[in-house]
Short mmCIF file of C-alpha atoms in Angstrom, two decimals:
data_model
loop_
_atom_site.label_atom_id
_atom_site.label_comp_id
_atom_site.label_asym_id
_atom_site.label_seq_id
_atom_site.Cartn_x
_atom_site.Cartn_y
_atom_site.Cartn_z
CA UNK A 1 126.71 122.31 77.15
CA UNK A 2 130.30 121.42 76.33
CA UNK A 3 130.44 118.64 73.71
CA UNK A 4 131.57 115.27 75.04
CA UNK A 5 131.70 111.64 73.96
CA UNK A 6 128.57 109.53 74.46
CA UNK A 7 128.48 105.95 75.71
CA UNK A 8 124.87 104.83 75.41
CA UNK A 9 124.16 101.45 77.02
CA UNK A 10 120.91 99.62 76.37
CA UNK A 11 119.85 96.33 77.89
CA UNK A 12 116.86 94.21 76.94
CA UNK A 13 113.77 93.65 79.08
CA UNK A 14 114.96 95.26 82.33
CA UNK A 15 112.09 96.05 84.69
CA UNK A 16 113.22 99.27 86.43
CA UNK A 17 111.80 98.14 89.76
CA UNK A 18 114.64 95.59 89.83
CA UNK A 19 117.43 98.04 90.68
CA UNK A 20 119.13 98.78 93.96
CA UNK A 21 118.97 102.53 93.30
CA UNK A 22 115.23 102.22 92.60
CA UNK A 23 114.82 100.81 96.09
CA UNK A 24 114.63 97.08 95.48
CA UNK A 25 115.60 95.36 98.75
CA UNK A 26 117.23 92.33 97.17
CA UNK A 27 118.61 92.97 93.67
CA UNK A 28 122.33 93.73 93.70
CA UNK A 29 123.34 96.38 91.14
CA UNK A 30 126.36 98.22 92.63
CA UNK A 31 127.66 99.60 89.32
CA UNK A 32 124.32 100.98 88.16
CA UNK A 33 123.74 102.35 91.66
CA UNK A 34 127.11 104.11 91.50
CA UNK A 35 126.26 105.51 88.08
CA UNK A 36 122.97 106.87 89.45
CA UNK A 37 124.70 108.34 92.52
CA UNK A 38 127.05 110.24 90.22
CA UNK A 39 124.32 111.51 87.91
CA UNK A 40 120.58 111.66 87.33
CA UNK A 41 118.09 108.81 87.60
CA UNK A 42 114.81 109.36 85.79
CA UNK A 43 112.23 107.62 87.97
CA UNK A 44 109.40 107.73 85.44
CA UNK A 45 110.88 106.59 82.12
CA UNK A 46 108.93 104.55 79.55
CA UNK A 47 109.53 102.91 76.21
CA UNK A 48 107.41 103.91 73.22
CA UNK A 49 106.30 100.36 72.46
CA UNK A 50 106.70 97.41 74.84
CA UNK A 51 108.31 94.96 72.42
CA UNK A 52 111.82 94.88 70.97
CA UNK A 53 111.69 95.80 67.26
CA UNK A 54 109.31 98.79 67.32
CA UNK A 55 110.78 100.09 70.57
CA UNK A 56 114.29 100.11 69.13
CA UNK A 57 113.11 101.63 65.85
CA UNK A 58 111.38 104.41 67.78
CA UNK A 59 114.48 105.05 69.89
CA UNK A 60 116.72 105.15 66.81
CA UNK A 61 114.52 107.52 64.83
CA UNK A 62 113.22 109.64 67.70
CA UNK A 63 109.69 109.15 66.36
CA UNK A 64 106.62 107.30 67.54
CA UNK A 65 105.90 103.89 66.05
CA UNK A 66 102.81 105.05 64.13
CA UNK A 67 104.95 107.74 62.46
CA UNK A 68 107.50 105.24 61.13
CA UNK A 69 105.26 102.14 60.74
CA UNK A 70 107.71 99.54 62.05
CA UNK A 71 104.86 98.00 64.00
CA UNK A 72 106.08 94.65 65.28
CA UNK A 73 108.85 92.06 65.31
CA UNK A 74 108.24 91.14 61.66
CA UNK A 75 108.30 94.70 60.26
CA UNK A 76 111.77 95.83 61.32
CA UNK A 77 113.59 99.12 60.79
CA UNK A 78 115.16 99.10 57.32
CA UNK A 79 117.34 102.22 57.13
CA UNK A 80 114.76 104.38 55.35
CA UNK A 81 114.01 106.83 58.20
CA UNK A 82 116.85 109.06 59.47
CA UNK A 83 118.22 108.09 62.87
CA UNK A 84 120.45 109.84 65.37
CA UNK A 85 123.22 107.58 64.03
CA UNK A 86 122.72 109.02 60.54
CA UNK A 87 122.75 112.58 61.88
CA UNK A 88 126.00 112.04 63.79
CA UNK A 89 127.70 110.35 60.86
CA UNK A 90 126.59 113.17 58.53
CA UNK A 91 128.30 115.64 60.87
CA UNK A 92 131.60 113.77 60.96
CA UNK A 93 131.24 111.97 64.29
CA UNK A 94 132.43 108.42 64.73
CA UNK A 95 129.30 106.46 65.69
CA UNK A 96 129.57 102.72 66.31
CA UNK A 97 127.16 100.06 67.54
CA UNK A 98 128.20 96.91 69.37
CA UNK A 99 125.59 94.24 70.01
CA UNK A 100 121.85 93.91 69.48
CA UNK A 101 120.13 96.27 67.07
CA UNK A 102 117.10 94.20 65.96
CA UNK A 103 116.83 96.02 62.63
CA UNK A 104 116.30 94.24 59.31
CA UNK A 105 119.91 93.70 58.25
CA UNK A 106 123.44 95.09 58.30
CA UNK A 107 123.23 95.45 54.51
CA UNK A 108 120.79 98.33 55.03
CA UNK A 109 122.26 101.75 55.72
CA UNK A 110 121.38 101.94 59.41
CA UNK A 111 123.52 105.03 59.95
CA UNK A 112 126.46 103.62 61.90
CA UNK A 113 130.04 103.91 60.75
CA UNK A 114 130.44 100.32 61.94
CA UNK A 115 128.20 97.59 63.37
CA UNK A 116 130.15 95.18 65.59
CA UNK A 117 128.58 91.80 66.46
CA UNK A 118 125.14 92.99 65.33
CA UNK A 119 122.03 90.97 66.06
CA UNK A 120 119.17 91.69 63.67
CA UNK A 121 115.83 89.97 63.17
CA UNK A 122 116.17 86.38 62.02
CA UNK A 123 117.00 86.15 58.29
CA UNK A 124 115.86 89.73 57.77
CA UNK A 125 112.27 88.54 58.26
CA UNK A 126 111.61 88.39 61.98
CA UNK A 127 108.95 86.71 64.09
CA UNK A 128 106.07 86.44 61.63
CA UNK A 129 103.73 84.55 63.96
CA UNK A 130 103.05 87.83 65.76
CA UNK A 131 101.46 89.22 62.61
CA UNK A 132 98.40 87.01 63.11
CA UNK A 133 96.80 89.34 65.62
CA UNK A 134 93.20 88.48 64.71
CA UNK A 135 93.89 84.76 64.91
CA UNK A 136 95.36 84.55 68.41
CA UNK A 137 96.35 81.00 69.35
CA UNK A 138 98.21 79.63 72.39
CA UNK A 139 101.97 79.71 72.02
CA UNK A 140 104.16 76.63 72.26
CA UNK A 141 107.62 78.18 72.64
CA UNK A 142 106.26 80.16 75.59
CA UNK A 143 105.91 77.02 77.71
CA UNK A 144 109.68 76.54 77.71
CA UNK A 145 110.18 79.61 79.89
CA UNK A 146 109.32 77.79 83.12
CA UNK A 147 111.09 74.52 82.29
CA UNK A 148 114.35 76.25 81.27
CA UNK A 149 114.50 78.71 84.16
CA UNK A 150 117.29 78.32 86.69
CA UNK A 151 121.08 78.20 86.97
CA UNK A 152 123.24 77.55 83.92
CA UNK A 153 124.85 79.09 80.86
CA UNK A 154 123.06 80.41 77.78
CA UNK A 155 123.79 81.79 74.33
CA UNK A 156 122.61 85.22 75.49
CA UNK A 157 125.08 85.33 78.36
CA UNK A 158 127.89 84.29 76.02
CA UNK A 159 126.77 86.95 73.55
CA UNK A 160 126.89 89.60 76.27
CA UNK A 161 130.41 88.45 77.17
CA UNK A 162 131.46 89.02 73.57
CA UNK A 163 129.68 92.39 73.32
CA UNK A 164 131.32 93.64 76.50
CA UNK A 165 134.76 92.35 75.43
CA UNK A 166 134.43 94.16 72.11
CA UNK A 167 133.23 97.37 73.76
CA UNK A 168 136.08 97.34 76.29
CA UNK A 169 138.56 96.91 73.45
CA UNK A 170 136.90 99.70 71.44
CA UNK A 171 137.19 102.07 74.40
CA UNK A 172 140.84 101.13 74.99
CA UNK A 173 141.63 101.97 71.38
CA UNK A 174 140.19 105.48 71.90
CA UNK A 175 142.53 106.25 74.81
CA UNK A 176 145.11 107.90 72.56
CA UNK A 177 142.66 109.35 70.02
CA UNK A 178 141.70 112.64 71.66
CA UNK A 179 141.64 114.80 68.54
CA UNK A 180 138.57 115.30 66.40
CA UNK A 181 134.88 115.43 67.17
CA UNK A 182 133.35 113.53 70.09
CA UNK A 183 132.38 109.95 69.34
CA UNK A 184 129.22 108.00 70.17
CA UNK A 185 129.29 104.32 71.11
CA UNK A 186 126.04 102.36 71.38
CA UNK A 187 126.52 99.19 73.44
CA UNK A 188 123.43 97.00 73.34
CA UNK A 189 123.35 94.00 75.69
CA UNK A 190 120.64 91.33 75.67
CA UNK A 191 120.35 90.26 79.31
CA UNK A 192 118.09 90.07 81.26
CA UNK A 193 115.92 89.03 78.29
CA UNK A 194 114.68 85.46 78.64
CA UNK A 195 115.52 82.55 78.65
CA UNK A 196 115.63 82.97 82.42
CA UNK A 197 118.98 81.27 82.89
CA UNK A 198 121.78 82.75 85.01
CA UNK A 199 125.25 81.42 85.68
CA UNK A 200 125.64 80.00 89.15
CA UNK A 201 127.82 82.84 90.46
CA UNK A 202 124.91 85.22 89.78
CA UNK A 203 122.02 82.85 90.41
CA UNK A 204 123.39 81.91 93.83
CA UNK A 205 123.22 85.53 94.97
CA UNK A 206 119.48 85.02 95.32
CA UNK A 207 118.34 82.08 97.50
CA UNK A 208 115.18 80.77 95.92
CA UNK A 209 113.28 80.55 99.20
CA UNK A 210 113.90 84.27 99.80
CA UNK A 211 112.89 85.53 96.36
CA UNK A 212 109.52 87.34 96.37
CA UNK A 213 106.58 85.97 94.44
CA UNK A 214 105.13 88.07 91.59
CA UNK A 215 102.60 90.81 92.24
CA UNK A 216 99.03 89.46 92.03
CA UNK A 217 100.22 86.09 90.74
CA UNK A 218 97.16 84.17 91.94
CA UNK A 219 94.63 83.59 89.16
CA UNK A 220 91.79 85.08 91.15
CA UNK A 221 93.82 88.30 91.43
CA UNK A 222 94.41 88.73 87.70
CA UNK A 223 92.80 91.82 86.16
CA UNK A 224 90.13 91.08 83.57
CA UNK A 225 89.82 93.01 80.33
CA UNK A 226 89.18 91.78 76.76
CA UNK A 227 92.60 92.94 75.54
CA UNK A 228 94.42 91.43 78.51
CA UNK A 229 92.46 88.16 78.43
CA UNK A 230 93.32 87.61 74.76
CA UNK A 231 96.95 88.50 75.33
CA UNK A 232 97.16 85.70 77.91
CA UNK A 233 96.02 83.20 75.27
CA UNK A 234 98.94 84.06 73.01
CA UNK A 235 101.46 84.63 75.79
CA UNK A 236 100.52 81.59 77.84
CA UNK A 237 103.76 81.52 79.82
CA UNK A 238 101.71 81.25 82.99
CA UNK A 239 100.64 77.70 82.12
CA UNK A 240 104.18 76.50 82.72
CA UNK A 241 104.41 78.19 86.11
CA UNK A 242 102.21 75.75 87.98
CA UNK A 243 104.02 76.06 91.32
CA UNK A 244 105.47 78.78 93.49
CA UNK A 245 108.82 77.03 93.34
CA UNK A 246 109.01 77.46 89.56
CA UNK A 247 108.11 81.13 89.87
CA UNK A 248 110.74 81.77 92.54
CA UNK A 249 113.39 79.92 90.52
CA UNK A 250 112.60 81.99 87.42
CA UNK A 251 112.73 85.25 89.36
CA UNK A 252 116.01 84.26 91.03
CA UNK A 253 117.45 83.69 87.54
CA UNK A 254 116.14 87.08 86.36
CA UNK A 255 117.71 88.78 89.36
CA UNK A 256 120.96 86.94 88.61
CA UNK A 257 120.90 88.12 85.00
CA UNK A 258 120.47 91.71 86.19
CA UNK A 259 123.54 91.32 88.40
CA UNK A 260 125.39 89.87 85.40
CA UNK A 261 124.28 92.89 83.36
CA UNK A 262 125.48 95.15 86.17
CA UNK A 263 128.85 93.39 86.14
CA UNK A 264 129.21 94.11 82.42
CA UNK A 265 128.28 97.76 82.91
CA UNK A 266 130.98 97.88 85.60
CA UNK A 267 133.49 96.54 83.07
CA UNK A 268 132.58 99.35 80.68
CA UNK A 269 132.99 101.98 83.42
CA UNK A 270 136.38 100.53 84.36
CA UNK A 271 137.45 100.67 80.71
CA UNK A 272 136.53 104.37 80.55
CA UNK A 273 138.50 105.06 83.72
CA UNK A 274 141.56 103.15 82.58
CA UNK A 275 141.47 104.89 79.20
CA UNK A 276 141.33 108.29 80.89
CA UNK A 277 138.00 109.06 79.23
CA UNK A 278 135.69 109.53 82.22
CA UNK A 279 136.05 113.31 82.18
CA UNK A 280 135.22 113.53 78.49
CA UNK A 281 132.42 110.96 78.23
CA UNK A 282 128.78 111.04 79.27
CA UNK A 283 126.99 107.76 79.91
CA UNK A 284 123.31 106.88 79.55
CA UNK A 285 121.88 103.53 80.61
CA UNK A 286 118.39 102.34 79.72
CA UNK A 287 116.48 99.31 78.38
CA UNK A 288 114.19 98.78 75.40
CA UNK A 289 111.23 97.80 77.63
CA UNK A 290 110.51 96.02 80.89
CA UNK A 291 109.38 92.53 81.93
CA UNK A 292 106.16 91.62 83.74
CA UNK A 293 107.99 88.78 85.49
CA UNK A 294 104.83 86.97 86.51
CA UNK A 295 102.89 90.00 87.73
CA UNK A 296 99.15 89.61 87.06
CA UNK A 297 99.89 86.31 85.29
CA UNK A 298 102.09 87.86 82.59
CA UNK A 299 105.70 87.10 81.73
CA UNK A 300 107.66 89.01 79.11
CA UNK A 301 106.27 92.35 77.91
CA UNK A 302 103.47 93.46 75.51
CA UNK A 303 101.06 95.27 77.81
CA UNK A 304 100.89 98.78 79.23
CA UNK A 305 101.43 97.99 82.89
CA UNK A 306 104.49 99.67 84.38
CA UNK A 307 106.34 96.37 84.68
CA UNK A 308 106.24 96.09 80.89
CA UNK A 309 106.26 99.68 79.56
CA UNK A 310 108.55 101.36 82.10
CA UNK A 311 112.34 101.34 81.67
CA UNK A 312 115.34 102.34 83.79
CA UNK A 313 117.01 105.59 82.72
CA UNK A 314 120.27 106.84 84.24
CA UNK A 315 122.55 109.59 82.92
CA UNK A 316 125.94 110.62 84.28
CA UNK A 317 129.10 112.40 83.24
CA UNK A 318 130.62 115.87 82.91
CA UNK A 319 128.13 118.68 83.37
CA UNK A 320 125.40 116.42 84.78
CA UNK A 321 124.28 117.02 88.39
CA UNK A 322 125.13 114.19 90.78
CA UNK A 323 122.73 112.32 93.00
CA UNK A 324 119.58 113.73 91.43
CA UNK A 325 116.27 111.93 90.87
CA UNK A 326 114.13 113.49 88.16
CA UNK A 327 110.42 112.61 88.39
CA UNK A 328 109.42 114.22 85.09
CA UNK A 329 108.11 111.48 82.75
CA UNK A 330 110.48 110.71 79.86
CA UNK A 331 110.58 108.14 77.06
CA UNK A 332 113.09 106.59 74.69
CA UNK A 333 112.36 109.14 71.94
CA UNK A 334 114.13 111.65 74.20
CA UNK A 335 117.35 109.79 73.38
CA UNK A 336 117.67 111.32 69.88
CA UNK A 337 117.98 114.99 70.95
CA UNK A 338 119.98 113.99 74.03
CA UNK A 339 122.70 112.26 72.02
CA UNK A 340 122.95 115.12 69.51
CA UNK A 341 123.23 117.63 72.35
CA UNK A 342 125.88 115.55 74.09
CA UNK A 343 128.30 115.43 71.16
CA UNK A 344 127.50 118.93 69.93
CA UNK A 345 125.84 117.95 66.64
CA UNK A 346 123.44 120.52 65.14
CA UNK A 347 119.73 119.78 64.78
CA UNK A 348 118.68 118.94 61.23
CA UNK A 349 115.73 120.98 59.88
CA UNK A 350 113.86 117.77 59.08
CA UNK A 351 113.94 116.84 62.77
CA UNK A 352 112.13 119.95 63.99
CA UNK A 353 108.94 117.96 64.59
CA UNK A 354 110.50 115.19 66.71
CA UNK A 355 108.38 114.57 69.82
CA UNK A 356 111.28 114.15 72.25
CA UNK A 357 113.20 116.60 74.44
CA UNK A 358 116.83 116.49 75.52
CA UNK A 359 117.27 114.71 78.85
CA UNK A 360 119.78 117.41 79.75
CA UNK A 361 117.06 120.06 79.47
CA UNK A 362 114.54 117.92 81.33
CA UNK A 363 116.96 117.18 84.19
CA UNK A 364 117.78 120.88 84.52
CA UNK A 365 114.14 121.96 84.58
CA UNK A 366 114.33 123.76 81.24
CA UNK A 367 111.24 122.10 79.76
CA UNK A 368 107.55 122.38 80.55
CA UNK A 369 105.60 119.40 81.89
CA UNK A 370 104.35 117.32 78.97
CA UNK A 371 102.43 114.19 78.13
CA UNK A 372 104.38 111.08 77.14
CA UNK A 373 103.14 108.34 74.88
CA UNK A 374 103.50 104.64 74.07
CA UNK A 375 101.64 102.27 71.74
CA UNK A 376 101.44 98.56 70.98
CA UNK A 377 100.38 96.82 67.73
CA UNK A 378 102.17 93.48 67.96
CA UNK A 379 102.02 89.88 69.21
CA UNK A 380 98.78 88.92 70.93
CA UNK A 381 97.12 92.32 70.51
CA UNK A 382 93.68 91.95 68.93
CA UNK A 383 93.46 95.73 68.86
CA UNK A 384 95.83 98.66 69.24
CA UNK A 385 96.80 99.77 72.74
CA UNK A 386 97.78 103.40 73.36
CA UNK A 387 99.17 104.80 76.60
CA UNK A 388 99.22 108.48 77.56
CA UNK A 389 101.01 109.54 80.72
CA UNK A 390 100.00 112.95 82.12
CA UNK A 391 101.76 113.58 85.41
CA UNK A 392 100.78 110.73 87.71
CA UNK A 393 97.75 109.79 85.60
CA UNK A 394 98.12 106.95 83.14
CA UNK A 395 95.43 106.51 80.52
CA UNK A 396 95.31 103.38 78.33
CA UNK A 397 93.11 103.46 75.25
CA UNK A 398 92.11 100.26 73.43
CA UNK A 399 90.46 100.60 70.05
CA UNK A 400 86.88 99.36 70.36
CA UNK A 401 87.26 98.43 74.03
CA UNK A 402 86.90 100.09 77.40
CA UNK A 403 89.94 102.15 78.47
CA UNK A 404 91.89 101.93 81.71
CA UNK A 405 92.98 104.77 83.98
CA UNK A 406 95.42 104.63 86.89
CA UNK A 407 96.83 107.20 89.28
CA UNK A 408 100.41 106.05 89.81
CA UNK A 409 100.92 108.43 92.72
CA UNK A 410 98.34 106.73 94.92
CA UNK A 411 98.32 103.36 93.16
CA UNK A 412 101.84 102.43 91.96
CA UNK A 413 100.81 98.77 91.65
CA UNK A 414 98.00 99.66 89.20
CA UNK A 415 95.40 97.75 91.16
CA UNK A 416 92.52 100.23 90.91
CA UNK A 417 91.20 101.02 87.44
CA UNK A 418 89.57 104.46 87.66
CA UNK A 419 88.19 104.59 84.12
CA UNK A 420 84.59 104.17 85.32
CA UNK A 421 84.98 106.19 88.52
CA UNK A 422 82.71 109.25 88.19
CA UNK A 423 85.19 111.31 90.22
CA UNK A 424 87.70 110.78 87.40
CA UNK A 425 85.37 111.43 84.47
CA UNK A 426 86.98 114.82 83.82
CA UNK A 427 90.62 113.62 83.93
CA UNK A 428 89.71 110.60 81.79
CA UNK A 429 88.12 112.88 79.18
CA UNK A 430 91.11 115.23 79.22
CA UNK A 431 93.55 112.33 78.78
CA UNK A 432 91.58 110.97 75.83
CA UNK A 433 91.54 114.40 74.21
CA UNK A 434 95.30 114.71 74.72
CA UNK A 435 95.80 111.27 73.18
CA UNK A 436 93.71 112.21 70.17
CA UNK A 437 95.81 115.34 69.74
CA UNK A 438 98.75 112.99 69.08
CA UNK A 439 96.92 110.57 66.77
CA UNK A 440 93.58 109.17 65.71
CA UNK A 441 93.68 105.76 67.44
CA UNK A 442 91.00 104.23 65.20
CA UNK A 443 92.77 105.29 62.00
CA UNK A 444 96.19 104.19 63.27
CA UNK A 445 94.85 100.83 64.42
CA UNK A 446 93.40 100.26 60.95
CA UNK A 447 96.68 101.34 59.30
CA UNK A 448 98.68 98.89 61.41
CA UNK A 449 96.38 96.02 60.48
CA UNK A 450 96.59 96.93 56.78
CA UNK A 451 100.38 97.03 56.86
CA UNK A 452 100.47 93.71 58.70
CA UNK A 453 98.02 92.11 56.27
CA UNK A 454 100.31 93.13 53.42
CA UNK A 455 103.28 91.72 55.30
CA UNK A 456 101.45 88.42 55.87
CA UNK A 457 100.97 88.05 52.13
CA UNK A 458 104.57 89.08 51.49
CA UNK A 459 105.92 86.23 53.63
CA UNK A 460 103.65 83.61 52.05
CA UNK A 461 100.30 83.90 53.80
CA UNK A 462 98.63 82.83 57.01
CA UNK A 463 98.86 79.07 56.48
CA UNK A 464 102.59 79.22 55.79
CA UNK A 465 103.10 81.22 58.95
CA UNK A 466 101.13 78.72 61.01
CA UNK A 467 103.00 75.78 59.49
CA UNK A 468 106.36 77.37 60.20
CA UNK A 469 106.18 77.12 63.97
CA UNK A 470 107.64 79.64 66.34
CA UNK A 471 110.80 80.32 68.30
CA UNK A 472 110.98 81.98 71.65
CA UNK A 473 113.60 84.63 70.98
CA UNK A 474 115.98 85.85 68.29
CA UNK A 475 119.18 83.78 68.28
CA UNK A 476 122.46 85.69 68.68
CA UNK A 477 124.99 85.65 65.82
CA UNK A 478 126.35 82.21 65.07
CA UNK A 479 123.47 80.26 66.61
CA UNK A 480 120.25 78.81 65.26
CA UNK A 481 116.69 79.26 66.53
CA UNK A 482 114.89 76.41 68.26
CA UNK A 483 111.38 76.05 66.84
CA UNK A 484 108.33 74.74 68.66
#
């Protein structure tokens, strides 16, 4: 593959079902749809942990969370594990980030030549309340989600304005700099991450009375499982959504934020065109995880249902086939080899054991079918959750609890748990064996709890954490968190 520049765009909390090119009948995403029409859309992409900090650490390092031990939003990436940014910089490529990183701090060597408008975890510490996994209590900040939802402005929308402005300017400045090695630009936007507030021009695209209600939103339809029941205690967003009107208003705002995100992606594509860089730049768009958006009584992320763990993944540019949909399962760890391949950087010997494959090879059918993997050890999880995807089968292992098994080909809504179905005893056993070939879930669950116990003591202990309150989301640069 001929080396080319890489523009890698990541959003935050974008459920891939909410895309025009994915087939959503209502959500308006013309720029992302155009990107998909000119390239490859990966229909079965997942994150490697459905929460921000570990997902982004896994993407950066190309390794699974249990390999790097950045488990949750209070144990952030600290520059100690090599990333694709380090590898590009070592090989003389200009590699810049603009926007959200959610690492520990800019003072760490995160591998970029420059970090523009970076958003890291609050005060280098992060959201410590999520460390108390064996002491799950109802959230308070979570109840704001329903009351805040609707039309209006927000600090996250203003932050995305600034990120996009900076990225457009960065691209313009590269118009006359054609010499040298290809560059890589990582643009990380925060919408459609909650709060579910969208400016009126985007909110009004979606009449509230026409917005669909969430999948299985009625309480009697909610799936029951010890892991899921406990997660609802901590993530009690549903208590604020006591009417269909509130749900529709929140979903209309989420749809509006996706259209706002799409608008910003369109600005970046226009900047490439005007700079004359379209023919020398490949573009990847994805998100760090999805959003349940009220399905099964969940809002936000943190479980292994597709709404939470699946992500959009689109790739376009020179040498990439147009109008293709690739159904081979992929994950964010595939980003590391993809970016190196794009710019022509050699593989480092220490990266020979990375679990990912280049998306270029996957899209061109040059790889064998493989299992993909995700895990969760963070807020509200009384035990570790491990997901193995093998073709259309999706196996979810909970340490010390009954597993779940779904066939996404016949049951895309994950309504029928097949884990106890005798007809699926063989596939369930094979999936568990494949999972255990990746890791020992009992040992890794214990390791995560040990690391988190040490972190609890490091930040002052359980009582200090409980007394400190909580905030709903990381504030962008220049703003302060609102505690509850």
